[in-house]
Amino acid sequence: GTMRAFATDSGAERQAWQVTGATDIVAGPFPCGDMVGFATNDSRLGAVTHDRRLLTWSAGALITSPVVPAGGGLVCYTTSRKKLIGWSLPRGAQAWARDFPAGAAIKGVCSGRMVILMSEDDTVRAYAAETGAPGWELRAARSATMAAGEDVVLFFAGRDLKVLEAGAGGLAWEKSFAGDIAATLLADGELWVSTRDKQLAAFDARSGAPHASTTLEGAVTDWKLAPYG
């Protein structure tokens, strides 16, 4: 239940915050407006403010999904009461609540003004981040990887990639690769895709127009985080 801040240039610890009563941080830390948000294993939401104060609030029920930052200090999550909640960290209060038909979400992203959740019934559902109003939905295998950019959301499994318009859920473009997809990166309007047969390619994220491609050298491995030193 401890949050720690470190200097980016030296790694020196700057400050630590102990969340009383919690034994684990189960979501976060994640940037959310001018705060750093998190959730604990005892059904609380929390934030460290810009002036380094620690705040926590009871979620009122067990959090059963990833906590998705949705812009403007808002976070979204599902609960054990089969609700989808929008919570305002700056206000320290619930902004809205909706029934969530699948009970719990297993994956979640935010793109533009939409919160997009994948549930255990193999359905992806999109909601307006500001109000919780239901948007579009589609079927997708829970094994698919989901990621989001500024106004697109993508799904990939095996060799197949689909990119959707986040606002309406329409198919923007799709592509099948020669090898299984290993990883993707959405940045500055581009989608980068690496495959397990050592190919790396960049596309326009909205249209799928190819920008660049190359063949990687050396063994292909999964990305891993490793400590320095």
CSV table of C-alpha atoms in Angstrom, one decimal, residues 75-215:
chain,number,residue,atom,x,y,z
A,75,VAL,CA,-11.4,7.5,-14.2
A,76,CYS,CA,-13.8,4.6,-15.2
A,77,TYR,CA,-14.1,1.1,-13.8
A,78,THR,CA,-16.6,-1.7,-13.2
A,79,THR,CA,-17.7,-2.9,-9.8
A,80,SER,CA,-19.0,-6.1,-8.1
A,81,ARG,CA,-22.4,-4.6,-8.2
A,82,LYS,CA,-22.4,-4.8,-12.1
A,83,LYS,CA,-22.0,-1.1,-12.5
A,84,LEU,CA,-19.8,1.0,-14.7
A,85,ILE,CA,-18.6,4.1,-12.7
A,86,GLY,CA,-17.1,7.4,-13.8
A,87,TRP,CA,-15.3,8.9,-10.9
A,88,SER,CA,-13.9,12.5,-10.8
A,89,LEU,CA,-10.6,12.6,-8.9
A,90,PRO,CA,-10.5,16.4,-8.7
A,91,ARG,CA,-13.9,16.5,-7.1
A,92,GLY,CA,-13.4,13.3,-5.1
A,93,ALA,CA,-16.9,12.1,-6.1
A,94,GLN,CA,-18.8,9.9,-8.5
A,95,ALA,CA,-19.6,11.7,-11.8
A,96,TRP,CA,-22.0,9.0,-13.2
A,97,ALA,CA,-23.0,5.4,-13.0
A,98,ARG,CA,-24.4,2.9,-15.5
A,99,ASP,CA,-25.5,-0.7,-15.4
A,100,PHE,CA,-22.8,-2.9,-17.0
A,101,PRO,CA,-24.5,-5.9,-18.6
A,102,ALA,CA,-21.4,-8.2,-18.5
A,103,GLY,CA,-20.7,-7.7,-14.8
A,104,ALA,CA,-17.0,-7.1,-15.1
A,105,ALA,CA,-14.6,-5.7,-17.7
A,106,ILE,CA,-11.3,-7.5,-18.3
A,107,LYS,CA,-9.6,-4.9,-20.4
A,108,GLY,CA,-10.2,-1.1,-20.9
A,109,VAL,CA,-8.8,1.8,-22.9
A,110,CYS,CA,-9.8,5.4,-23.6
A,111,SER,CA,-9.7,7.0,-27.0
A,112,GLY,CA,-10.9,10.5,-27.7
A,113,ARG,CA,-14.1,10.9,-25.7
A,114,MET,CA,-14.9,7.2,-25.5
A,115,VAL,CA,-14.2,4.6,-22.8
A,116,ILE,CA,-13.9,1.2,-24.4
A,117,LEU,CA,-14.2,-2.0,-22.3
A,118,MET,CA,-13.8,-5.7,-23.2
A,119,SER,CA,-15.8,-8.0,-21.0
A,120,GLU,CA,-15.9,-11.7,-20.2
A,121,ASP,CA,-18.7,-12.4,-22.7
A,122,ASP,CA,-16.4,-11.5,-25.6
A,123,THR,CA,-18.1,-8.2,-26.2
A,124,VAL,CA,-16.5,-4.8,-26.6
A,125,ARG,CA,-18.6,-1.9,-25.4
A,126,ALA,CA,-18.0,1.8,-25.8
A,127,TYR,CA,-19.3,4.6,-23.6
A,128,ALA,CA,-19.1,8.4,-23.6
A,129,ALA,CA,-16.5,9.3,-21.0
A,130,GLU,CA,-18.1,12.5,-19.8
A,131,THR,CA,-21.6,11.0,-19.3
A,132,GLY,CA,-21.4,7.2,-19.4
A,133,ALA,CA,-23.9,7.2,-22.3
A,134,PRO,CA,-23.7,3.9,-24.2
A,135,GLY,CA,-22.2,4.1,-27.6
A,136,TRP,CA,-21.3,1.2,-29.9
A,137,GLU,CA,-20.5,-2.5,-29.3
A,138,LEU,CA,-19.0,-5.4,-31.2
A,139,ARG,CA,-17.9,-9.0,-30.7
A,140,ALA,CA,-14.2,-9.7,-30.1
A,141,ALA,CA,-12.4,-12.6,-28.6
A,142,ARG,CA,-11.1,-11.9,-25.1
A,143,SER,CA,-7.7,-13.2,-26.2
A,144,ALA,CA,-7.3,-10.3,-28.5
A,145,THR,CA,-5.0,-7.4,-27.5
A,146,MET,CA,-6.7,-4.0,-27.3
A,147,ALA,CA,-4.9,-0.6,-27.5
A,148,ALA,CA,-6.0,2.9,-28.3
A,149,GLY,CA,-4.7,6.1,-29.8
A,150,GLU,CA,-6.1,9.6,-30.0
A,151,ASP,CA,-9.2,8.7,-32.0
A,152,VAL,CA,-8.7,5.0,-32.9
A,153,VAL,CA,-8.8,1.7,-31.1
A,154,LEU,CA,-7.1,-1.4,-32.4
A,155,PHE,CA,-7.4,-5.2,-31.8
A,156,PHE,CA,-4.9,-7.8,-32.8
A,157,ALA,CA,-4.6,-11.6,-32.4
A,158,GLY,CA,-2.2,-13.8,-34.2
A,159,ARG,CA,-1.5,-12.3,-37.6
A,160,ASP,CA,-4.7,-10.2,-37.9
A,161,LEU,CA,-5.0,-6.5,-37.1
A,162,LYS,CA,-8.2,-4.4,-37.0
A,163,VAL,CA,-8.3,-0.6,-36.5
A,164,LEU,CA,-11.7,1.0,-35.6
A,165,GLU,CA,-12.8,4.6,-35.4
A,166,ALA,CA,-13.2,5.2,-31.6
A,167,GLY,CA,-16.2,7.5,-31.9
A,168,ALA,CA,-18.5,5.4,-34.0
A,169,GLY,CA,-16.9,2.0,-33.9
A,170,GLY,CA,-16.7,1.7,-37.7
A,171,LEU,CA,-13.8,-0.2,-39.3
A,172,ALA,CA,-11.1,2.2,-40.4
A,173,TRP,CA,-8.8,-0.5,-41.9
A,174,GLU,CA,-7.5,-4.0,-41.4
A,175,LYS,CA,-4.4,-6.0,-42.3
A,176,SER,CA,-3.1,-9.5,-42.1
A,177,PHE,CA,0.7,-9.9,-41.7
A,178,ALA,CA,3.0,-12.8,-42.7
A,179,GLY,CA,4.0,-13.5,-39.1
A,180,ASP,CA,2.3,-13.2,-35.8
A,181,ILE,CA,2.1,-9.7,-34.3
A,182,ALA,CA,4.5,-9.3,-31.4
A,183,ALA,CA,3.7,-5.7,-30.4
A,184,THR,CA,2.2,-2.4,-31.5
A,185,LEU,CA,2.9,1.3,-30.7
A,186,LEU,CA,0.5,4.2,-31.4
A,187,ALA,CA,2.3,7.6,-31.4
A,188,ASP,CA,2.0,10.9,-33.2
A,189,GLY,CA,-0.7,9.6,-35.6
A,190,GLU,CA,1.3,6.5,-36.6
A,191,LEU,CA,0.9,2.9,-35.8
A,192,TRP,CA,4.0,0.8,-35.5
A,193,VAL,CA,3.7,-3.0,-35.7
A,194,SER,CA,6.5,-5.6,-35.1
A,195,THR,CA,6.0,-9.2,-36.0
A,196,ARG,CA,7.7,-12.4,-34.9
A,197,ASP,CA,9.2,-12.9,-38.3
A,198,LYS,CA,11.4,-9.8,-37.7
A,199,GLN,CA,9.4,-7.3,-39.6
A,200,LEU,CA,8.8,-3.7,-38.3
A,201,ALA,CA,6.4,-1.4,-40.2
A,202,ALA,CA,4.7,2.0,-39.7
A,203,PHE,CA,1.3,3.0,-40.9
A,204,ASP,CA,-0.9,6.0,-40.8
A,205,ALA,CA,-3.1,5.2,-37.8
A,206,ARG,CA,-6.3,6.5,-39.3
A,207,SER,CA,-6.0,5.3,-42.9
A,208,GLY,CA,-3.6,2.4,-42.8
A,209,ALA,CA,-1.4,4.0,-45.5
A,210,PRO,CA,2.1,2.5,-45.2
A,211,HIS,CA,4.9,4.9,-44.0
A,212,ALA,CA,7.9,2.7,-43.5
A,213,SER,CA,9.1,-0.9,-43.1
A,214,THR,CA,12.3,-2.7,-42.3
A,215,THR,CA,13.6,-6.1,-41.3
